[in-house]
Tab-separated table of C-alpha atoms and ligand atoms in Angstrom:
chain	number	residue	atom	x	y	z
P	21	UNK	CA	7.239	-24.717	11.199
P	22	UNK	CA	6.263	-22.177	8.512
P	23	UNK	CA	3.897	-19.930	10.465
P	24	UNK	CA	5.368	-17.834	13.266
P	25	UNK	CA	4.061	-19.019	16.656
P	26	UNK	CA	6.682	-17.966	19.217
P	27	UNK	CA	5.083	-14.587	19.753
P	28	UNK	CA	1.966	-16.360	21.112
P	29	UNK	CA	3.950	-17.166	24.272
P	30	UNK	CA	3.790	-13.542	25.425
P	31	UNK	CA	0.138	-13.141	24.527
P	32	UNK	CA	-1.444	-14.790	27.554
P	33	UNK	CA	0.613	-12.532	29.839
P	34	UNK	CA	-0.768	-9.486	28.059
P	35	UNK	CA	-4.354	-10.828	28.340
P	36	UNK	CA	-3.825	-11.303	32.088
P	37	UNK	CA	-2.455	-7.773	32.402
P	38	UNK	CA	-5.508	-6.436	30.570
P	39	UNK	CA	-7.795	-8.470	32.815
P	40	UNK	CA	-6.116	-7.080	35.949
P	41	UNK	CA	-7.174	-3.572	34.943
P	42	UNK	CA	-10.818	-4.555	35.444
P	43	UNK	CA	-10.337	-6.397	38.774
P	44	UNK	CA	-12.650	-4.136	40.776
P	45	UNK	CA	-15.744	-5.176	38.813
P	46	UNK	CA	-18.143	-7.708	40.378
P	47	UNK	CA	-17.213	-11.260	39.377
P	48	UNK	CA	-18.552	-12.162	35.926
P	49	UNK	CA	-17.700	-14.877	33.443
P	50	UNK	CA	-18.775	-14.199	29.897
P	51	UNK	CA	-20.860	-16.811	28.134
P	52	UNK	CA	-18.763	-18.776	25.694
P	53	UNK	CA	-19.262	-22.271	24.353
P	54	UNK	CA	-16.883	-24.927	25.671
P	55	UNK	CA	-13.298	-25.097	24.491
P	56	UNK	CA	-14.008	-28.279	22.536
P	57	UNK	CA	-16.657	-26.680	20.355
P	58	UNK	CA	-14.486	-23.615	19.810
P	59	UNK	CA	-11.545	-25.863	18.887
P	60	UNK	CA	-13.659	-27.789	16.397
P	61	UNK	CA	-14.906	-24.629	14.683
P	62	UNK	CA	-11.409	-23.120	14.647
P	63	UNK	CA	-9.939	-26.251	13.200
P	64	UNK	CA	-12.349	-25.991	10.285
P	65	UNK	CA	-11.263	-22.382	9.806
P	66	UNK	CA	-7.594	-23.386	9.727
P	67	UNK	CA	-8.494	-25.953	7.091
P	68	UNK	CA	-10.366	-23.376	5.000
P	69	UNK	CA	-7.495	-20.886	5.255
P	70	UNK	CA	-5.175	-23.318	3.479
P	71	UNK	CA	-6.827	-22.169	0.277
P	72	UNK	CA	-4.613	-19.086	0.049
P	73	UNK	CA	-1.291	-18.250	-1.506
P	74	UNK	CA	1.388	-18.360	1.224
P	75	UNK	CA	1.570	-14.578	1.619
P	76	UNK	CA	3.790	-14.823	4.688
P	77	UNK	CA	6.548	-16.741	2.862
P	78	UNK	CA	9.395	-15.033	0.949
P	79	UNK	CA	8.608	-17.167	-2.120
P	80	UNK	CA	5.355	-15.258	-2.289
P	81	UNK	CA	6.761	-12.442	-4.415
P	82	UNK	CA	3.660	-11.382	-6.312
P	83	UNK	CA	1.140	-8.747	-5.287
P	84	UNK	CA	1.427	-6.046	-2.613
P	85	UNK	CA	0.923	-8.331	0.344
P	86	UNK	CA	2.992	-8.090	3.476
P	87	UNK	CA	2.306	-10.026	6.647
P	88	UNK	CA	1.463	-7.869	9.649
P	89	UNK	CA	4.185	-7.661	12.265
P	90	UNK	CA	3.653	-10.247	15.068
P	91	UNK	CA	3.249	-7.394	17.533
P	92	UNK	CA	0.508	-5.858	15.389
P	93	UNK	CA	-1.359	-9.179	15.250
P	94	UNK	CA	-1.121	-9.589	19.011
P	95	UNK	CA	-2.081	-6.010	19.868
P	96	UNK	CA	-5.063	-6.268	17.520
P	97	UNK	CA	-6.150	-9.545	19.120
P	98	UNK	CA	-5.624	-8.145	22.629
P	99	UNK	CA	-7.844	-5.176	21.850
P	100	UNK	CA	-10.513	-7.621	20.657
P	101	UNK	CA	-11.266	-8.527	24.268
P	102	UNK	CA	-12.555	-4.949	24.577
P	103	UNK	CA	-13.559	-4.360	20.916
P	104	UNK	CA	-13.318	-0.571	21.142
P	105	UNK	CA	-14.977	1.630	18.535
P	106	UNK	CA	-12.913	4.675	17.564
P	107	UNK	CA	-15.904	6.556	16.281
P	108	UNK	CA	-16.326	8.254	19.634
P	109	UNK	CA	-14.583	8.480	22.993
P	110	UNK	CA	-17.688	6.812	24.401
P	111	UNK	CA	-16.693	3.727	22.405
P	112	UNK	CA	-12.932	3.719	22.762
P	113	UNK	CA	-11.074	6.181	24.972
P	114	UNK	CA	-7.710	4.447	25.075
P	115	UNK	CA	-7.613	3.487	21.417
P	116	UNK	CA	-8.772	6.963	20.307
P	117	UNK	CA	-5.782	8.417	22.174
P	118	UNK	CA	-3.547	5.766	20.600
P	119	UNK	CA	-4.877	6.663	17.147
P	120	UNK	CA	-4.154	10.363	17.671
P	121	UNK	CA	-0.597	9.571	18.832
P	122	UNK	CA	0.136	7.053	16.068
P	123	UNK	CA	-1.248	9.357	13.365
P	124	UNK	CA	0.828	12.262	14.739
P	125	UNK	CA	3.922	10.062	14.373
P	126	UNK	CA	3.016	9.331	10.751
P	127	UNK	CA	2.428	13.035	10.049
P	128	UNK	CA	5.805	13.828	11.666
P	129	UNK	CA	7.470	11.734	8.914
P	130	UNK	CA	6.383	14.532	6.573
P	131	UNK	CA	7.358	17.311	8.964
P	132	UNK	CA	3.733	18.064	9.936
P	133	UNK	CA	2.929	19.148	13.510
P	134	UNK	CA	-0.327	21.063	13.065
P	135	UNK	CA	-2.526	18.992	10.787
P	136	UNK	CA	-5.767	17.040	10.682
P	137	UNK	CA	-5.727	13.293	10.206
P	138	UNK	CA	-7.123	9.935	11.210
P	139	UNK	CA	-7.135	6.258	10.401
P	140	UNK	CA	-9.751	4.700	8.167
P	141	UNK	CA	-10.572	1.450	6.381
P	142	UNK	CA	-7.826	1.678	3.753
P	143	UNK	CA	-6.406	3.580	0.805
P	144	UNK	CA	-9.721	3.795	-1.016
P	145	UNK	CA	-11.559	5.355	1.906
P	146	UNK	CA	-8.598	7.649	2.683
P	147	UNK	CA	-8.455	8.891	-0.920
P	148	UNK	CA	-12.235	9.330	-0.924
P	149	UNK	CA	-11.971	11.652	2.058
P	150	UNK	CA	-9.104	13.580	0.461
P	151	UNK	CA	-10.979	14.058	-2.830
P	152	UNK	CA	-14.172	14.938	-0.985
P	153	UNK	CA	-12.393	17.662	1.028
P	154	UNK	CA	-10.731	18.836	-2.216
P	155	UNK	CA	-14.167	19.129	-3.814
P	156	UNK	CA	-15.418	21.177	-0.862
P	157	UNK	CA	-12.430	23.541	-1.119
P	158	UNK	CA	-12.815	24.059	-4.873
P	159	UNK	CA	-16.348	23.045	-5.879
P	160	UNK	CA	-17.026	22.209	-9.516
P	161	UNK	CA	-13.347	21.916	-10.430
P	162	UNK	CA	-11.751	18.863	-12.031
P	163	UNK	CA	-9.662	16.126	-10.437
P	164	UNK	CA	-6.583	15.035	-12.413
P	165	UNK	CA	-4.502	11.915	-11.864
P	166	UNK	CA	-2.054	10.019	-14.060
P	167	UNK	CA	-2.995	7.094	-16.283
P	168	UNK	CA	-1.020	4.891	-13.851
P	169	UNK	CA	-2.762	6.279	-10.737
P	170	UNK	CA	-4.870	3.759	-8.842
P	171	UNK	CA	-8.248	3.261	-10.545
P	172	UNK	CA	-9.876	4.245	-7.266
P	173	UNK	CA	-9.441	7.949	-8.137
P	174	UNK	CA	-11.660	7.865	-11.211
P	175	UNK	CA	-14.174	5.639	-9.449
P	176	UNK	CA	-14.273	7.802	-6.309
P	177	UNK	CA	-14.661	10.889	-8.493
P	178	UNK	CA	-17.696	9.228	-10.069
P	179	UNK	CA	-19.110	8.392	-6.615
P	180	UNK	CA	-18.617	12.011	-5.526
P	181	UNK	CA	-19.925	13.274	-8.881
P	182	UNK	CA	-16.661	15.099	-9.585
P	183	UNK	CA	-15.251	15.422	-13.063
P	184	UNK	CA	-12.112	13.342	-13.492
P	185	UNK	CA	-9.419	13.489	-16.177
P	186	UNK	CA	-6.506	11.178	-16.717
P	187	UNK	CA	-3.057	12.606	-17.550
P	188	UNK	CA	-0.735	10.457	-19.718
P	189	UNK	CA	2.421	8.908	-18.308
P	190	UNK	CA	5.960	8.830	-19.664
P	191	UNK	CA	7.954	5.661	-20.375
P	192	UNK	CA	8.806	5.335	-16.660
P	193	UNK	CA	5.175	5.256	-15.526
P	194	UNK	CA	5.360	8.819	-14.130
P	195	UNK	CA	2.840	11.557	-14.856
P	196	UNK	CA	3.996	13.376	-18.006
P	197	UNK	CA	4.708	16.875	-16.713
P	198	UNK	CA	4.373	18.497	-20.157
P	199	UNK	CA	0.926	16.993	-20.601
P	200	UNK	CA	-0.045	18.173	-17.110
P	201	UNK	CA	1.364	21.625	-17.742
P	202	UNK	CA	-0.685	22.163	-20.904
P	203	UNK	CA	-3.805	20.725	-19.247
P	204	UNK	CA	-3.666	22.972	-16.167
P	205	UNK	CA	-2.960	25.983	-18.385
P	206	UNK	CA	-6.427	25.450	-19.929
P	207	UNK	CA	-7.945	25.994	-16.444
P	208	UNK	CA	-10.766	24.445	-14.424
P	209	UNK	CA	-8.478	22.098	-12.456
P	210	UNK	CA	-9.155	21.879	-8.722
P	211	UNK	CA	-6.853	19.050	-7.671
P	212	UNK	CA	-3.896	17.131	-9.053
P	213	UNK	CA	-3.279	13.720	-7.539
P	214	UNK	CA	0.454	12.966	-7.374
P	215	UNK	CA	0.985	9.242	-6.939
P	216	UNK	CA	3.997	8.555	-4.737
P	217	UNK	CA	4.527	4.946	-5.753
P	218	UNK	CA	2.119	3.632	-8.380
P	219	UNK	CA	0.417	0.325	-7.721
P	220	UNK	CA	1.768	-1.415	-10.822
P	221	UNK	CA	5.384	-0.266	-10.881
P	222	UNK	CA	6.085	1.854	-7.803
P	223	UNK	CA	6.794	4.908	-9.992
P	224	UNK	CA	6.677	8.393	-8.495
P	225	UNK	CA	5.049	11.352	-10.217
P	226	UNK	CA	7.240	14.485	-10.595
P	227	UNK	CA	6.135	16.151	-7.360
P	228	UNK	CA	8.574	19.121	-7.397
P	229	UNK	CA	7.400	20.081	-10.907
P	230	UNK	CA	3.733	19.585	-9.933
P	231	UNK	CA	4.280	21.879	-6.946
P	232	UNK	CA	5.853	24.471	-9.251
P	233	UNK	CA	2.726	24.343	-11.442
P	234	UNK	CA	0.594	24.747	-8.316
P	235	UNK	CA	2.434	28.021	-7.617
P	236	UNK	CA	1.408	29.272	-11.020
P	237	UNK	CA	-2.137	27.904	-11.317
P	238	UNK	CA	-3.288	27.541	-7.711
P	239	UNK	CA	-4.772	24.007	-7.721
P	240	UNK	CA	-4.641	21.598	-4.784
P	241	UNK	CA	-2.069	18.807	-4.650
P	242	UNK	CA	-3.086	15.484	-3.140
P	243	UNK	CA	-0.286	12.932	-2.637
P	244	UNK	CA	-1.514	9.363	-2.950
P	245	UNK	CA	1.283	7.693	-1.000
P	246	UNK	CA	-0.935	4.736	-0.040
P	247	UNK	CA	1.766	2.384	-1.236
P	248	UNK	CA	4.988	4.399	-1.207
P	249	UNK	CA	4.489	6.749	1.765
P	250	UNK	CA	6.812	5.025	4.220
P	251	UNK	CA	9.723	5.222	1.747
P	252	UNK	CA	10.108	8.835	2.903
P	253	UNK	CA	12.219	7.190	5.633
P	254	UNK	CA	14.454	5.193	3.279
P	255	UNK	CA	17.987	6.372	2.685
P	256	UNK	CA	18.763	4.233	-0.364
P	257	UNK	CA	16.387	5.770	-2.900
P	258	UNK	CA	17.466	7.004	-6.311
P	259	UNK	CA	17.657	10.772	-6.943
P	260	UNK	CA	14.197	10.995	-8.548
P	261	UNK	CA	12.387	9.373	-5.631
P	262	UNK	CA	14.483	11.152	-2.992
P	263	UNK	CA	13.739	14.573	-4.457
P	264	UNK	CA	10.005	13.784	-4.672
P	265	UNK	CA	9.852	12.585	-1.038
P	266	UNK	CA	11.821	15.645	0.072
P	267	UNK	CA	8.821	17.772	-1.018
P	268	UNK	CA	5.897	15.562	0.055
P	269	UNK	CA	5.216	17.716	3.125
P	270	UNK	CA	4.188	20.513	0.758
P	271	UNK	CA	1.174	18.562	-0.523
P	272	UNK	CA	-2.259	19.692	0.724
P	273	UNK	CA	-3.250	16.177	1.681
P	274	UNK	CA	-1.506	12.815	1.942
P	275	UNK	CA	-2.815	9.268	2.011
P	276	UNK	CA	-0.653	6.480	3.406
P	277	UNK	CA	-1.692	2.908	4.120
P	278	UNK	CA	-0.299	1.309	7.281
P	279	UNK	CA	-1.872	-1.910	5.973
P	280	UNK	CA	0.498	-1.923	3.011
P	281	UNK	CA	4.041	-1.087	4.146
P	282	UNK	CA	3.268	-0.266	7.795
P	283	UNK	CA	3.108	-3.903	8.951
P	284	UNK	CA	-0.607	-3.720	9.844
P	285	UNK	CA	-3.532	-6.079	9.312
P	286	UNK	CA	-5.990	-4.968	6.611
P	287	UNK	CA	-8.396	-2.243	7.591
P	288	UNK	CA	-5.801	0.448	8.310
P	289	UNK	CA	-5.503	3.433	5.989
P	290	UNK	CA	-4.629	6.997	6.953
P	291	UNK	CA	-5.545	10.401	5.552
P	292	UNK	CA	-3.756	13.613	6.516
P	293	UNK	CA	-4.601	17.243	5.732
P	294	UNK	CA	-1.919	19.917	6.034
P	295	UNK	CA	-4.506	22.513	7.023
P	296	UNK	CA	-6.487	21.490	10.137
P	297	UNK	CA	-9.317	23.728	8.873
P	298	UNK	CA	-10.343	20.752	6.684
P	299	UNK	CA	-12.160	19.650	9.859
P	300	UNK	CA	-14.934	22.186	9.166
P	301	UNK	CA	-16.309	20.023	6.325
P	302	UNK	CA	-16.891	17.050	8.606
P	303	UNK	CA	-19.050	18.911	11.112
P	304	UNK	CA	-22.320	17.280	12.075
P	305	UNK	CA	-24.722	17.419	14.991
P	306	UNK	CA	-25.313	13.961	16.272
P	307	UNK	CA	-27.948	13.870	19.009
P	308	UNK	CA	-26.803	10.506	20.332
P	309	UNK	CA	-23.044	10.129	20.047
P	310	UNK	CA	-20.674	12.445	21.809
P	311	UNK	CA	-21.606	12.709	25.466
P	312	UNK	CA	-18.664	11.407	27.425
P	313	UNK	CA	-16.264	14.256	26.739
P	314	UNK	CA	-15.904	17.669	25.175
P	315	UNK	CA	-12.557	16.488	23.793
P	316	UNK	CA	-12.304	15.704	20.077
P	317	UNK	CA	-14.107	12.505	19.108
P	318	UNK	CA	-12.572	10.974	15.969
P	319	UNK	CA	-16.016	10.577	14.424
P	320	UNK	CA	-16.186	14.380	14.251
P	321	UNK	CA	-13.324	14.390	11.750
P	322	UNK	CA	-13.920	11.240	9.717
P	323	UNK	CA	-16.543	10.043	7.266
P	324	UNK	CA	-16.726	6.480	8.538
P	325	UNK	CA	-18.564	6.112	11.824
P	326	UNK	CA	-17.758	2.833	13.591
P	327	UNK	CA	-14.105	1.914	13.146
P	328	UNK	CA	-11.939	-0.709	14.856
P	329	UNK	CA	-10.065	0.706	17.830
P	330	UNK	CA	-8.057	-2.499	17.520
P	331	UNK	CA	-6.462	-1.136	14.329
P	332	UNK	CA	-5.201	1.864	16.310
P	333	UNK	CA	-3.925	-0.381	19.114
P	334	UNK	CA	-2.039	-2.496	16.573
P	335	UNK	CA	-0.515	0.518	14.824
P	336	UNK	CA	0.420	2.280	18.065
P	337	UNK	CA	2.110	-0.864	19.430
P	338	UNK	CA	3.998	-1.465	16.190
P	339	UNK	CA	5.303	2.111	16.153
P	340	UNK	CA	6.267	1.714	19.827
P	341	UNK	CA	8.415	-1.280	18.877
P	342	UNK	CA	9.612	0.095	15.551
P	343	UNK	CA	9.604	3.914	15.614
P	344	UNK	CA	9.199	5.708	12.297
P	345	UNK	CA	12.690	7.152	12.145
P	346	UNK	CA	15.282	7.397	9.410
P	347	UNK	CA	18.057	4.895	10.055
P	348	UNK	CA	15.844	2.895	12.443
P	349	UNK	CA	14.929	-0.792	12.211
P	350	UNK	CA	11.664	-0.098	10.379
P	351	UNK	CA	13.396	2.083	7.775
P	352	UNK	CA	16.194	-0.469	7.332
P	353	UNK	CA	13.618	-3.142	6.500
P	354	UNK	CA	12.087	-0.956	3.780
P	355	UNK	CA	15.573	-0.345	2.414
P	356	UNK	CA	16.159	-4.064	2.357
P	357	UNK	CA	13.085	-4.611	0.138
P	358	UNK	CA	14.361	-1.967	-2.226
P	359	UNK	CA	17.806	-3.612	-2.325
P	360	UNK	CA	16.093	-6.920	-3.064
P	361	UNK	CA	14.274	-5.383	-6.028
P	362	UNK	CA	17.517	-3.853	-7.352
P	363	UNK	CA	19.340	-7.184	-7.019
P	364	UNK	CA	16.480	-8.995	-8.786
P	365	UNK	CA	16.342	-6.353	-11.522
P	366	UNK	CA	20.078	-6.740	-12.106
P	367	UNK	CA	19.782	-10.505	-12.528
P	368	UNK	CA	16.908	-10.088	-14.978
P	369	UNK	CA	18.818	-7.425	-16.928
P	370	UNK	CA	21.848	-9.631	-17.406
P	371	UNK	CA	19.886	-12.638	-18.694
P	372	UNK	CA	18.915	-12.655	-22.391
P	373	UNK	CA	15.786	-14.657	-21.731
P	374	UNK	CA	14.163	-11.603	-20.157
P	375	UNK	CA	13.326	-8.087	-21.173
P	376	UNK	CA	13.247	-5.507	-18.394
P	377	UNK	CA	11.571	-2.114	-18.207
P	378	UNK	CA	12.943	0.822	-16.184
P	379	UNK	CA	14.820	0.293	-12.903
P	380	UNK	CA	12.564	0.023	-9.840
P	381	UNK	CA	12.028	3.263	-7.978
P	382	UNK	CA	10.787	1.521	-4.811
P	383	UNK	CA	10.545	-2.274	-4.481
P	384	UNK	CA	8.432	-3.383	-7.469
P	385	UNK	CA	9.996	-5.049	-10.521
P	386	UNK	CA	8.251	-5.671	-13.857
P	387	UNK	CA	9.675	-7.957	-16.529
P	388	UNK	CA	8.714	-10.238	-19.388
P	389	UNK	CA	10.232	-13.112	-21.323
P	390	UNK	CA	11.995	-12.068	-24.520
P	391	UNK	CA	10.103	-13.360	-27.569
P	392	UNK	CA	9.506	-12.726	-31.278
P	393	UNK	CA	6.701	-10.306	-30.504
P	394	UNK	CA	4.935	-8.538	-27.666
P	395	UNK	CA	1.916	-10.818	-28.032
P	396	UNK	CA	4.095	-13.923	-27.813
P	397	UNK	CA	5.870	-12.491	-24.736
P	398	UNK	CA	2.442	-11.833	-23.238
P	399	UNK	CA	1.297	-15.406	-23.569
P	400	UNK	CA	4.666	-16.711	-22.310
P	401	UNK	CA	4.370	-14.445	-19.234
P	402	UNK	CA	1.198	-16.241	-18.216
P	403	UNK	CA	2.837	-19.614	-18.752
P	404	UNK	CA	5.845	-18.635	-16.632
P	405	UNK	CA	3.475	-17.388	-13.948
P	406	UNK	CA	1.870	-20.864	-13.837
P	407	UNK	CA	5.158	-22.772	-14.064
P	408	UNK	CA	6.676	-20.667	-11.244
P	409	UNK	CA	3.612	-21.276	-9.043
P	410	UNK	CA	4.143	-25.027	-9.461
P	411	UNK	CA	7.600	-24.462	-7.975
P	412	UNK	CA	6.052	-22.503	-5.087
P	413	UNK	CA	7.271	-19.181	-6.467
P	414	UNK	CA	4.258	-16.866	-6.624
P	415	UNK	CA	4.547	-13.878	-8.948
P	416	UNK	CA	1.889	-11.461	-10.225
P	417	UNK	CA	0.792	-10.688	-13.778
P	418	UNK	CA	0.092	-7.162	-15.050
P	419	UNK	CA	-0.996	-5.595	-18.328
P	420	UNK	CA	1.163	-2.510	-18.904
P	421	UNK	CA	1.984	-0.080	-21.742
P	422	UNK	CA	4.619	-1.487	-24.062
P	423	UNK	CA	6.328	1.934	-23.893
P	424	UNK	CA	7.710	0.889	-20.520
P	425	UNK	CA	9.919	-1.635	-22.348
P	426	UNK	CA	10.498	0.431	-25.486
P	427	UNK	CA	14.214	0.993	-24.869
P	428	UNK	CA	14.924	-2.714	-24.381
P	429	UNK	CA	12.632	-4.473	-26.877
P	430	UNK	CA	15.446	-5.018	-29.430
P	431	UNK	CA	14.165	-7.229	-32.269
P	432	UNK	CA	10.811	-7.908	-30.600
P	433	UNK	CA	7.916	-7.001	-32.856
P	434	UNK	CA	5.675	-4.387	-31.266
P	435	UNK	CA	2.358	-5.882	-32.345
P	436	UNK	CA	0.389	-4.710	-29.288
P	437	UNK	CA	0.302	-1.492	-27.307
P	438	UNK	CA	0.261	-3.254	-23.944
P	439	UNK	CA	2.248	-6.247	-22.738
P	440	UNK	CA	1.157	-8.881	-20.271
P	441	UNK	CA	4.182	-9.015	-18.027
P	442	UNK	CA	5.320	-10.465	-14.743
P	443	UNK	CA	5.438	-8.310	-11.667
P	444	UNK	CA	7.096	-8.870	-8.347
P	445	UNK	CA	6.632	-6.789	-5.217
P	446	UNK	CA	9.646	-7.539	-3.009
P	447	UNK	CA	8.290	-5.897	0.112
P	448	UNK	CA	9.262	-8.332	2.845
P	449	UNK	CA	12.523	-7.729	4.678
P	450	UNK	CA	13.403	-11.397	4.078
P	451	UNK	CA	13.181	-10.959	0.318
P	452	UNK	CA	16.764	-9.720	0.047
P	453	UNK	CA	18.310	-12.950	1.246
P	454	UNK	CA	15.805	-14.938	-0.811
P	455	UNK	CA	16.648	-13.287	-4.140
P	456	UNK	CA	18.995	-16.154	-5.156
P	457	UNK	CA	16.269	-18.730	-4.470
P	458	UNK	CA	13.590	-16.623	-6.180
P	459	UNK	CA	15.912	-16.336	-9.152
P	460	UNK	CA	16.623	-20.078	-9.198
P	461	UNK	CA	12.909	-20.915	-9.311
P	462	UNK	CA	12.117	-18.229	-11.876
P	463	UNK	CA	15.018	-19.324	-14.030
P	464	UNK	CA	13.854	-22.950	-13.871
P	465	UNK	CA	10.269	-22.003	-14.716
P	466	UNK	CA	11.380	-19.772	-17.616
P	467	UNK	CA	13.681	-22.454	-19.097
P	468	UNK	CA	10.877	-24.988	-18.976
P	469	UNK	CA	8.351	-22.670	-20.666
P	470	UNK	CA	10.785	-21.277	-23.252
P	471	UNK	CA	12.002	-24.760	-24.179
P	472	UNK	CA	8.489	-26.014	-24.861
P	473	UNK	CA	7.622	-22.791	-26.771
P	474	UNK	CA	10.787	-23.266	-28.864
P	475	UNK	CA	9.884	-26.891	-29.550
P	476	UNK	CA	6.355	-25.898	-30.582
P	477	UNK	CA	7.762	-23.217	-32.916
P	478	UNK	CA	10.175	-25.707	-34.548
P	479	UNK	CA	7.384	-28.244	-34.998
P	480	UNK	CA	5.228	-25.697	-36.844
G	1	PLP	C1	-1.402	4.010	-4.872
G	1	PLP	C2	-2.632	3.349	-4.327
G	1	PLP	N1	-3.700	4.093	-3.993
G	1	PLP	C3	-4.820	3.563	-3.498
G	1	PLP	C4	-4.926	2.196	-3.299
G	1	PLP	C5	-6.203	1.609	-2.745
G	1	PLP	O1	-5.952	1.201	-1.440
G	1	PLP	P1	-6.828	0.089	-0.663
G	1	PLP	O2	-6.659	-1.175	-1.456
G	1	PLP	O3	-6.215	0.046	0.680
G	1	PLP	O4	-8.234	0.551	-0.648
G	1	PLP	C6	-3.844	1.380	-3.625
G	1	PLP	C7	-3.927	-0.079	-3.457
G	1	PLP	O5	-3.104	-0.841	-3.916
G	1	PLP	C8	-2.660	1.964	-4.131
G	1	PLP	O6	-1.590	1.222	-4.465
């Protein structure tokens, strides 16, 4: 059995418990087609879903994909019998309360008690809200983010008609603080986006230095911690990451994605504002929405209207089982992914067939095969990607600045400014014990590809 099924045993009990809460209604059976027709349609779906990489398996060590926790899947499915809408209390009383509680627990990770925040569709939507509020606070001013920041920032800026500028990165994929310093000195900057865990390499921008520049120049700091945000709980970070996370609570806004490292199904992002006054920008007068209560309806503080209450139920239940505390089970699992990436990085670094970049700051490793030139390494990367997939090891490919490898290139000819490399996000807790097997498959795939490249070179 590859796909976890044991947790389904407790599900029916929970459905019955939910049902019991509505026992005083007049008898009613909802219209549904017979079980046979449902089974036939579902069976087709199961068949169609085979056409996916096995994201749930530890040998899937490619993109940022983590299976939701079984309890999150079940809580989401349970809420589907109600299908609450967290736009308004009229649509989802219980799940709106759960969202407020779960979001308060996330904000508490950053030391925030008085704040404004809510769930949303994902990191893109969360960052859109943060940049939109930033543009309301300082209209007409520029948004800055590093060249390794998620592309969503420049695209969102275009959507919001805000001027965007990219700040160069150093050889570790972190915003170059000298470049930022001279740019903000020229003025006209409203917001600096500090990425706390870049998508490609998991690098962290120099937050303490960015905050020092804020003191001097008075711009807003938005922390895009969509990927890295939960690592604030990890106790095995290097000094650079630890000192950046120690200051994250000083940002003006933070984005974190429970659907990345928070064990949630897709459709769960979160945006937080340190100053609850950000709520003023969301104000609207809907003549048809908020009648059931004078209490805060989440739609009054979010841009999206209808949103799945099920996402809040899933997050709340997961945090009930795995509280967001340092030293707790949830934090230990994040630490385990980081240890996996360090162990993998060490193996790569001690094998001449590979060239490594900088050490992972979180749990993402980038590497390439050593070759005569960067362009040859690039084409070999793609071949290793394919050869590894044939062995059921699924990696990712990325195109990154060759500067990231500069210190380790040795004799390799630098004939390109970017290198197509391999990338592995070791974000599952199981990855640590699977590093030897991942290594075995990668090593086999690399030997195969390098041997045939060597043979081709000799034949030429
Ligand atoms: C740092 C960062 N910001 C924003 C996003 C966009 O998030 P989403 O894909 O949830 O919209 C990502 C996605 O990988 C990310 O890594």
